XYZ file of C-alpha atoms in Angstrom:
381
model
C 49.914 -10.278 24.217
C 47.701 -8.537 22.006
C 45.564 -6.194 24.446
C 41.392 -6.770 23.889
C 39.736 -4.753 21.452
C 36.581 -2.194 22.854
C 33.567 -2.725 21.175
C 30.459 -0.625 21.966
C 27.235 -0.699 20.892
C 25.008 2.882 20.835
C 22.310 4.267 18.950
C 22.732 2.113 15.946
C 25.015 -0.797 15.125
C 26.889 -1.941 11.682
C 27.333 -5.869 11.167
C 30.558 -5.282 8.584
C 33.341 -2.207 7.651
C 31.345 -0.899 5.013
C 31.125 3.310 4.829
C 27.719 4.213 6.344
C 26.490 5.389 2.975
C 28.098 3.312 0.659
C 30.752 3.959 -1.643
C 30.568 4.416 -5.841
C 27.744 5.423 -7.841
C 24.984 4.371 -5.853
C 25.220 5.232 -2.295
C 22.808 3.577 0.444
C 20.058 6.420 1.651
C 18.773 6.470 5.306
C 15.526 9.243 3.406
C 14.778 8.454 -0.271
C 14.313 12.107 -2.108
C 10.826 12.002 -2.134
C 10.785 11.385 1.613
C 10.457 7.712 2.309
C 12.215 6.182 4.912
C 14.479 3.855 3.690
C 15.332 1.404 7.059
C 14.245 -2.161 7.319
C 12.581 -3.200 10.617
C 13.644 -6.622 11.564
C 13.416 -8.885 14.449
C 10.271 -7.498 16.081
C 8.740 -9.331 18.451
C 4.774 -9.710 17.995
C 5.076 -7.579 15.358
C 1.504 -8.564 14.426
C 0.135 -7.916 16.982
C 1.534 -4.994 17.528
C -0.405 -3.677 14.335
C -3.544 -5.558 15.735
C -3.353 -3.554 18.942
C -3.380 -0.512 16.478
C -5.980 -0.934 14.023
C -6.981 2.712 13.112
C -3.262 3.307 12.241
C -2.928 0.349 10.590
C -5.987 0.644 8.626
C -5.026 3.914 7.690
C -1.466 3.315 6.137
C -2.634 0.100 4.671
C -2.497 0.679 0.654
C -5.576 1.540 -1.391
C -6.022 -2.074 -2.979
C -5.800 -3.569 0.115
C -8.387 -0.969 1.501
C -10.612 -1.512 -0.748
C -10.694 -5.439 -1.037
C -10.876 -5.140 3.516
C -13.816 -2.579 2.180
C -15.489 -4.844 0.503
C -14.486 -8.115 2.194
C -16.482 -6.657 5.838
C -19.750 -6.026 4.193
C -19.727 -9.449 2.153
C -18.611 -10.842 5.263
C -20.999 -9.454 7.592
C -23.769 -10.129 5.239
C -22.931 -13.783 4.748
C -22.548 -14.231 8.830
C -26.072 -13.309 9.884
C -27.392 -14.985 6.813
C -25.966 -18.329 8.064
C -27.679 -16.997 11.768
C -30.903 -16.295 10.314
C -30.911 -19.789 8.263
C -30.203 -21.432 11.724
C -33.238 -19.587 13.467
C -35.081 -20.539 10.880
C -34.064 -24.207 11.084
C -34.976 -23.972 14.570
C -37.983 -22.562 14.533
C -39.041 -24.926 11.934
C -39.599 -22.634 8.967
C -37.820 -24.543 5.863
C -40.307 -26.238 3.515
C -38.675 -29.779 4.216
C -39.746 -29.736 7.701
C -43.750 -29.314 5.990
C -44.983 -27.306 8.355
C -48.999 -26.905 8.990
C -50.723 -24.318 7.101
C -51.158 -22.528 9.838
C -47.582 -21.780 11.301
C -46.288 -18.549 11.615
C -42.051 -18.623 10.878
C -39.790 -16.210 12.475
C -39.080 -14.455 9.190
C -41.436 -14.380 6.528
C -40.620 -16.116 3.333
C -37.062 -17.162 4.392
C -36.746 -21.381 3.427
C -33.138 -21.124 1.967
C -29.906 -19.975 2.933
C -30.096 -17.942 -0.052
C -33.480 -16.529 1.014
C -31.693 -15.974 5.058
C -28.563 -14.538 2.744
C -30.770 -11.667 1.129
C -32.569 -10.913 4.665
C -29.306 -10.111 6.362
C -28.592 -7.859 3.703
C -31.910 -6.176 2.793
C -31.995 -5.954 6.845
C -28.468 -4.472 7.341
C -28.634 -1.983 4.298
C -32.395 -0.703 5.469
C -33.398 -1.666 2.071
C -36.519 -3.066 3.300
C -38.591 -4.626 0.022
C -41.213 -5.649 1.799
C -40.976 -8.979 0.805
C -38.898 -10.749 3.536
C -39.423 -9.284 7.373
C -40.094 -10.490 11.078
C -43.149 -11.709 12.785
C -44.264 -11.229 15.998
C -44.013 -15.155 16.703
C -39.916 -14.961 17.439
C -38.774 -13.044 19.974
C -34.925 -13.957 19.184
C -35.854 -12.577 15.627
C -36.160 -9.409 16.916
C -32.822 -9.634 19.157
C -31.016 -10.777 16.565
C -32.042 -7.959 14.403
C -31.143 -5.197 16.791
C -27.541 -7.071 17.199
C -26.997 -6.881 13.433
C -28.134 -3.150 13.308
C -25.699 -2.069 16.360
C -22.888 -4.248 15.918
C -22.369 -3.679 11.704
C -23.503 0.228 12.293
C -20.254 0.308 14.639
C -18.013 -1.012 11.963
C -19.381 0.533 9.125
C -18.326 3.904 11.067
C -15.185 2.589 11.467
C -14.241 1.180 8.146
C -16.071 4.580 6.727
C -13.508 6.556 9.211
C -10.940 5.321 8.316
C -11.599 6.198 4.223
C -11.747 9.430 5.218
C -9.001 10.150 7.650
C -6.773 8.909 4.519
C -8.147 10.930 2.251
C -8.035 13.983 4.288
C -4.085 13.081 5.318
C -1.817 16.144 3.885
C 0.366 13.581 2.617
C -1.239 14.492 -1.418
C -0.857 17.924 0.369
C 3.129 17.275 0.492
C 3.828 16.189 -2.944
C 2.842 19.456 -4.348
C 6.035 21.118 -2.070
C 9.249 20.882 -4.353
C 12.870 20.856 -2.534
C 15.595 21.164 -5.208
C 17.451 18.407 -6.692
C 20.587 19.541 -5.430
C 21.737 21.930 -2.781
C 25.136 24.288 -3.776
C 27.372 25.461 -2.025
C 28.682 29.693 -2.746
C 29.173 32.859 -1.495
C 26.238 35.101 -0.018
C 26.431 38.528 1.475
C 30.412 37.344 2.232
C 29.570 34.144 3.887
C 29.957 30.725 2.510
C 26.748 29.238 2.352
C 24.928 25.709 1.803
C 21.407 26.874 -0.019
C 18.645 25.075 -1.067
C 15.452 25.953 -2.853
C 11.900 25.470 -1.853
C 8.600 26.117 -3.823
C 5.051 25.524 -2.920
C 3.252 25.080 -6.125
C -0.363 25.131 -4.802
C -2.028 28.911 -4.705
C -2.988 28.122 -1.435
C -0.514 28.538 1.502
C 1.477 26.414 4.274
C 1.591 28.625 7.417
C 3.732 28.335 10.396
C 6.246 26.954 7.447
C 10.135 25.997 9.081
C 12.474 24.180 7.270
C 15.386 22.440 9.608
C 17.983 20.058 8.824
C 19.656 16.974 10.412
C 23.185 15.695 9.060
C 23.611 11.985 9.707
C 27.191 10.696 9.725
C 29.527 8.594 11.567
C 30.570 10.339 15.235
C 33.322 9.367 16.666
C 33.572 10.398 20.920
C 35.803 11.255 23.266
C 35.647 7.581 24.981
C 36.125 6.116 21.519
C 32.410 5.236 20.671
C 31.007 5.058 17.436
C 28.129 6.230 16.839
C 26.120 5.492 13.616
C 24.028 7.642 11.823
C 24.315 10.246 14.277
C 22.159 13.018 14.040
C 23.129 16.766 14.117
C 20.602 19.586 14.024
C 21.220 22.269 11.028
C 19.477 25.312 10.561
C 18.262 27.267 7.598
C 16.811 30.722 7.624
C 15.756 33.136 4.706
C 18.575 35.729 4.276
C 19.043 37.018 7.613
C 15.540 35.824 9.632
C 15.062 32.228 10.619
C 10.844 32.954 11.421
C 8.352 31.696 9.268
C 8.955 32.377 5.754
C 5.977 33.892 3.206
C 6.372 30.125 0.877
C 4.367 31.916 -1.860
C 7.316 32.329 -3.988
C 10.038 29.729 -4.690
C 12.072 30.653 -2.078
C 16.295 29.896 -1.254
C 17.594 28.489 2.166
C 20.723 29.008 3.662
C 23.309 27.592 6.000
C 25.962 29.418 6.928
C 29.078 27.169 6.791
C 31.054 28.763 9.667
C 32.783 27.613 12.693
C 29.783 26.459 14.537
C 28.160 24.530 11.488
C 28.222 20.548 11.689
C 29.618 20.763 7.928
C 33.114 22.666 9.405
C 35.426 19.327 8.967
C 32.810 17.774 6.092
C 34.896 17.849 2.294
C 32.105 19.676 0.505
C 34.208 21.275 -2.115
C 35.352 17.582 -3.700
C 31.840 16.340 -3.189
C 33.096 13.290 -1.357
C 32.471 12.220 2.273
C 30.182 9.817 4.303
C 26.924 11.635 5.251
C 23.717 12.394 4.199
C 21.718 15.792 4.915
C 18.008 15.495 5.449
C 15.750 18.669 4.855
C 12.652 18.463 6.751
C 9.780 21.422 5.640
C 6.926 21.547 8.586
C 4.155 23.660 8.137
C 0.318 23.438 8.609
C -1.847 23.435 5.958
C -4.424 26.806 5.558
C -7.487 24.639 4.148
C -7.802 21.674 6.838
C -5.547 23.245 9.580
C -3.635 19.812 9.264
C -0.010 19.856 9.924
C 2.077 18.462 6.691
C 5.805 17.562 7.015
C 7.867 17.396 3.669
C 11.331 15.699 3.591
C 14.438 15.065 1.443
C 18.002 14.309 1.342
C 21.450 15.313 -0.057
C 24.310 12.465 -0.748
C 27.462 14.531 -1.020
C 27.845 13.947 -4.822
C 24.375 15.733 -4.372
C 26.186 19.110 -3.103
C 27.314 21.359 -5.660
C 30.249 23.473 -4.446
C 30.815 27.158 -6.283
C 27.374 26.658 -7.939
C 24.101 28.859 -7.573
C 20.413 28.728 -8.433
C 19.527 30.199 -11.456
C 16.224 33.529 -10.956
C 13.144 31.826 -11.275
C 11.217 34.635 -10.941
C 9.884 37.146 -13.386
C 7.711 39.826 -14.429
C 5.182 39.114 -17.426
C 3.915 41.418 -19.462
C 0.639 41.876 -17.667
C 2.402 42.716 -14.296
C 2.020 39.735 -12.688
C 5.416 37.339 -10.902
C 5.945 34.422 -12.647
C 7.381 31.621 -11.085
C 8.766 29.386 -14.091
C 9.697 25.612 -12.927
C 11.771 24.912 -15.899
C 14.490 26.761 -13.968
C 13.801 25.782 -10.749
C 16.927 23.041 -10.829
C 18.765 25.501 -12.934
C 22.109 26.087 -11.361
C 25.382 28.077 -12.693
C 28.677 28.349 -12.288
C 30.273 30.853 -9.712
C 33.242 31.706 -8.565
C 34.079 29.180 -6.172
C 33.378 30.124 -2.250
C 35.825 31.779 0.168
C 37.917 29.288 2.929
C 35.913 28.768 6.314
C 39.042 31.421 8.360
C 38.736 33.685 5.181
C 34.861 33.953 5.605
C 35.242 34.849 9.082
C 37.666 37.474 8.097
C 36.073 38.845 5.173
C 32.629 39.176 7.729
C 34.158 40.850 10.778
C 37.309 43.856 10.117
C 37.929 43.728 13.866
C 38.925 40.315 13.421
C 41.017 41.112 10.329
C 42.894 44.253 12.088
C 43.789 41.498 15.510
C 44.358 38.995 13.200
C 47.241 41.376 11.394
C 48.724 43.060 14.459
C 49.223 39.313 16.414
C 51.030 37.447 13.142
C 53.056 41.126 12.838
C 53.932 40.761 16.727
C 54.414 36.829 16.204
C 56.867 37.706 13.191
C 59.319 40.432 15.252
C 59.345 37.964 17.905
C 61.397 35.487 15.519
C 63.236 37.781 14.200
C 64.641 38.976 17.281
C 63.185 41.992 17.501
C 61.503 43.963 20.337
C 57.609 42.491 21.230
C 55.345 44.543 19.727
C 51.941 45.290 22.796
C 48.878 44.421 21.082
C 45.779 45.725 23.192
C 42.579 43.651 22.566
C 38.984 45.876 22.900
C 35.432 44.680 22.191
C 37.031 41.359 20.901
């Protein structure tokens, strides 16, 4: 009898066999490479109102054309609305011509007899236009309530609407288009360590403080009780040559990540440019103009990894004495020599390692020969 199969269900959940990333020339992306998330939302319940509940939000990260059209929809509207209120005071006070009032009657609003007329009120009202042609009498006391509700109640949403035009215009996400994160990441040797480096230019004069640049590799993980877990998220870091503070982004700079024993991409295939992940870059900083905080984010498909490659100097000196930062060679890479094995990286970086290394497959080989064990002693190891 064929034993029952485990299933579990963690973080995320996959509905067929496929690879996590898709397999040939176009692979699925979880992060686009301009930093769009690329995941569907399905199956939410009261998803509208959900976004109702939100409205600033929503208004916010609704698109432009819809903006505008909402823009211009609430003032037509608004206008419109108390028109048709004023028409119906005026209807009840007895003011339109076809009711022939006496000569000596005294409507609510002057010269108001159409809903056209009541129309051009409500907006000469709510836009303090004031012609002078059309306005309140004494006789009406609801006139006058009516006007102070208009006034309140459209000031409140004209601050709103108006708030929310400029909370999207002052968003840093224009701000985060002018960051650039290299087409493709490579893979060589630095300072006698295999490294995964990346390139990063701000190409604004003004600067991102507080700028860190972190990493998350999303594969399939596999655990010890036999769960798979998709799209599982490991944290990578990247540092500037040997610090990992904030870096001085006023220069294209290079990223790296050491690929050593403790790095996610240990067991990944990066040399054949193969495999079933995808690395997302994430670039936080704040912006030094508005103080706002602007997050920039890409991702690397493993065809997208370029092993024994390095960036070409984008960097020069002009004539005048001033750095140059040329952007026609910002993608530039070149052919190295191919990178060092992870266990010959750790050798070349640590002699103590090499010399215990040596002396323990010297003692392993006289063992099997016969010959007499060879002490090693082991200090500061």
């Amino acid at each position: 009898m064929t034993s029952a199969t485990k299933v579990y269900y963690s973080q995320t959940t996959q509905t067929d066999s496929r690879p996590l990333m898709g397999s040939g020339l176009r692979r699925r992306r979880v992060m686009t490479k301009d930093g769009r998330s690329n995941v569907r939302m399905e199956h939410i319940a009261d998803k509208r109102f959900l976004y109702l509940k939100d409205l600033w939000t929503t208004f916010i990260d609704m698109q432009w054309r819809y903006k505008l059209v909402l823009f211009s929809a609430t003032f037509a509207g608004t206008w419109f609305a108390f028109g048709v209120v004023w028409y119906l005071v005026a209807v009840v006070h007895g003011d339109l011509l076809e009711f022939s009032p006496p000569a000596n009657h005294t409507p609510c609003v002057m010269q108001v007899h159409t809903l056209t007329g009541a129309f051009l009120f409500s907006l000469e009202s709510q836009t303090t236009i004031g012609y002078g042609f059309r306005y309140i009498s004494e006789e009406c006391p609801l006139a006058i309530v009516l006007l102070i509700t208009q006034l309140v109640l459209t000031t409140i949403l004209e601050i709103f609407i108006t708030g929310t035009f400029l909370a999207k215009l002052a968003r840093p996400k224009k701000r985060a288009e002018t960051i650039k994160f290299s087409q493709n990441a490579v893979v060589a040797q630095h300072n006698g360590k295999t490294c995964l480096m990346i390139r990063v230019a701000n190409m604004r004069k003004s600067l991102l403080i507080g700028c860190q640049v972190t990493g998350k590799l999303l594969q399939t993980h596999l655990t010890k009780e036999g769960e798979s877990i998709r799209l599982n998220q490991v944290n990578v870091d990247f540092q500037v040559d040997t610090s990992s503070d904030s870096p001085f982004l006023i220069l294209p700079l290079t990223f790296y990540h050491v690929v050593d024993d403790a790095s996610p991409f240990r067991d990944s295939a990066l040399r054949s440019g193969e495999g079933d992940f995808e690395l997302v870059v994430i670039l936080s900083g704040t912006v030094e103009s508005t103080s706002a905080t602007c997050q920039v984010r890409t991702s690397y498909l493993p065809e997208e990894i370029l092993w024994g490659y390095e960036f070409t100097p984008a960097i020069s000196l002009s004539a005048s004495g001033k750095y140059v930062a040329d952007f026609s060679l910002f993608d530039r890479v070149v052919k190295v020599a191919p990178p060092c094995c992870l266990h010959e990286t750790v050798r070349f970086g640590d002699p103590e390692k090499v010399k215990l290394e040596e002396s323990l497959r010297e003692a392993a080989e006289q063992e099997r020969e016969g010959g007499a064990p060879l002490s090693v002693r082991i200090s500061n190891v």
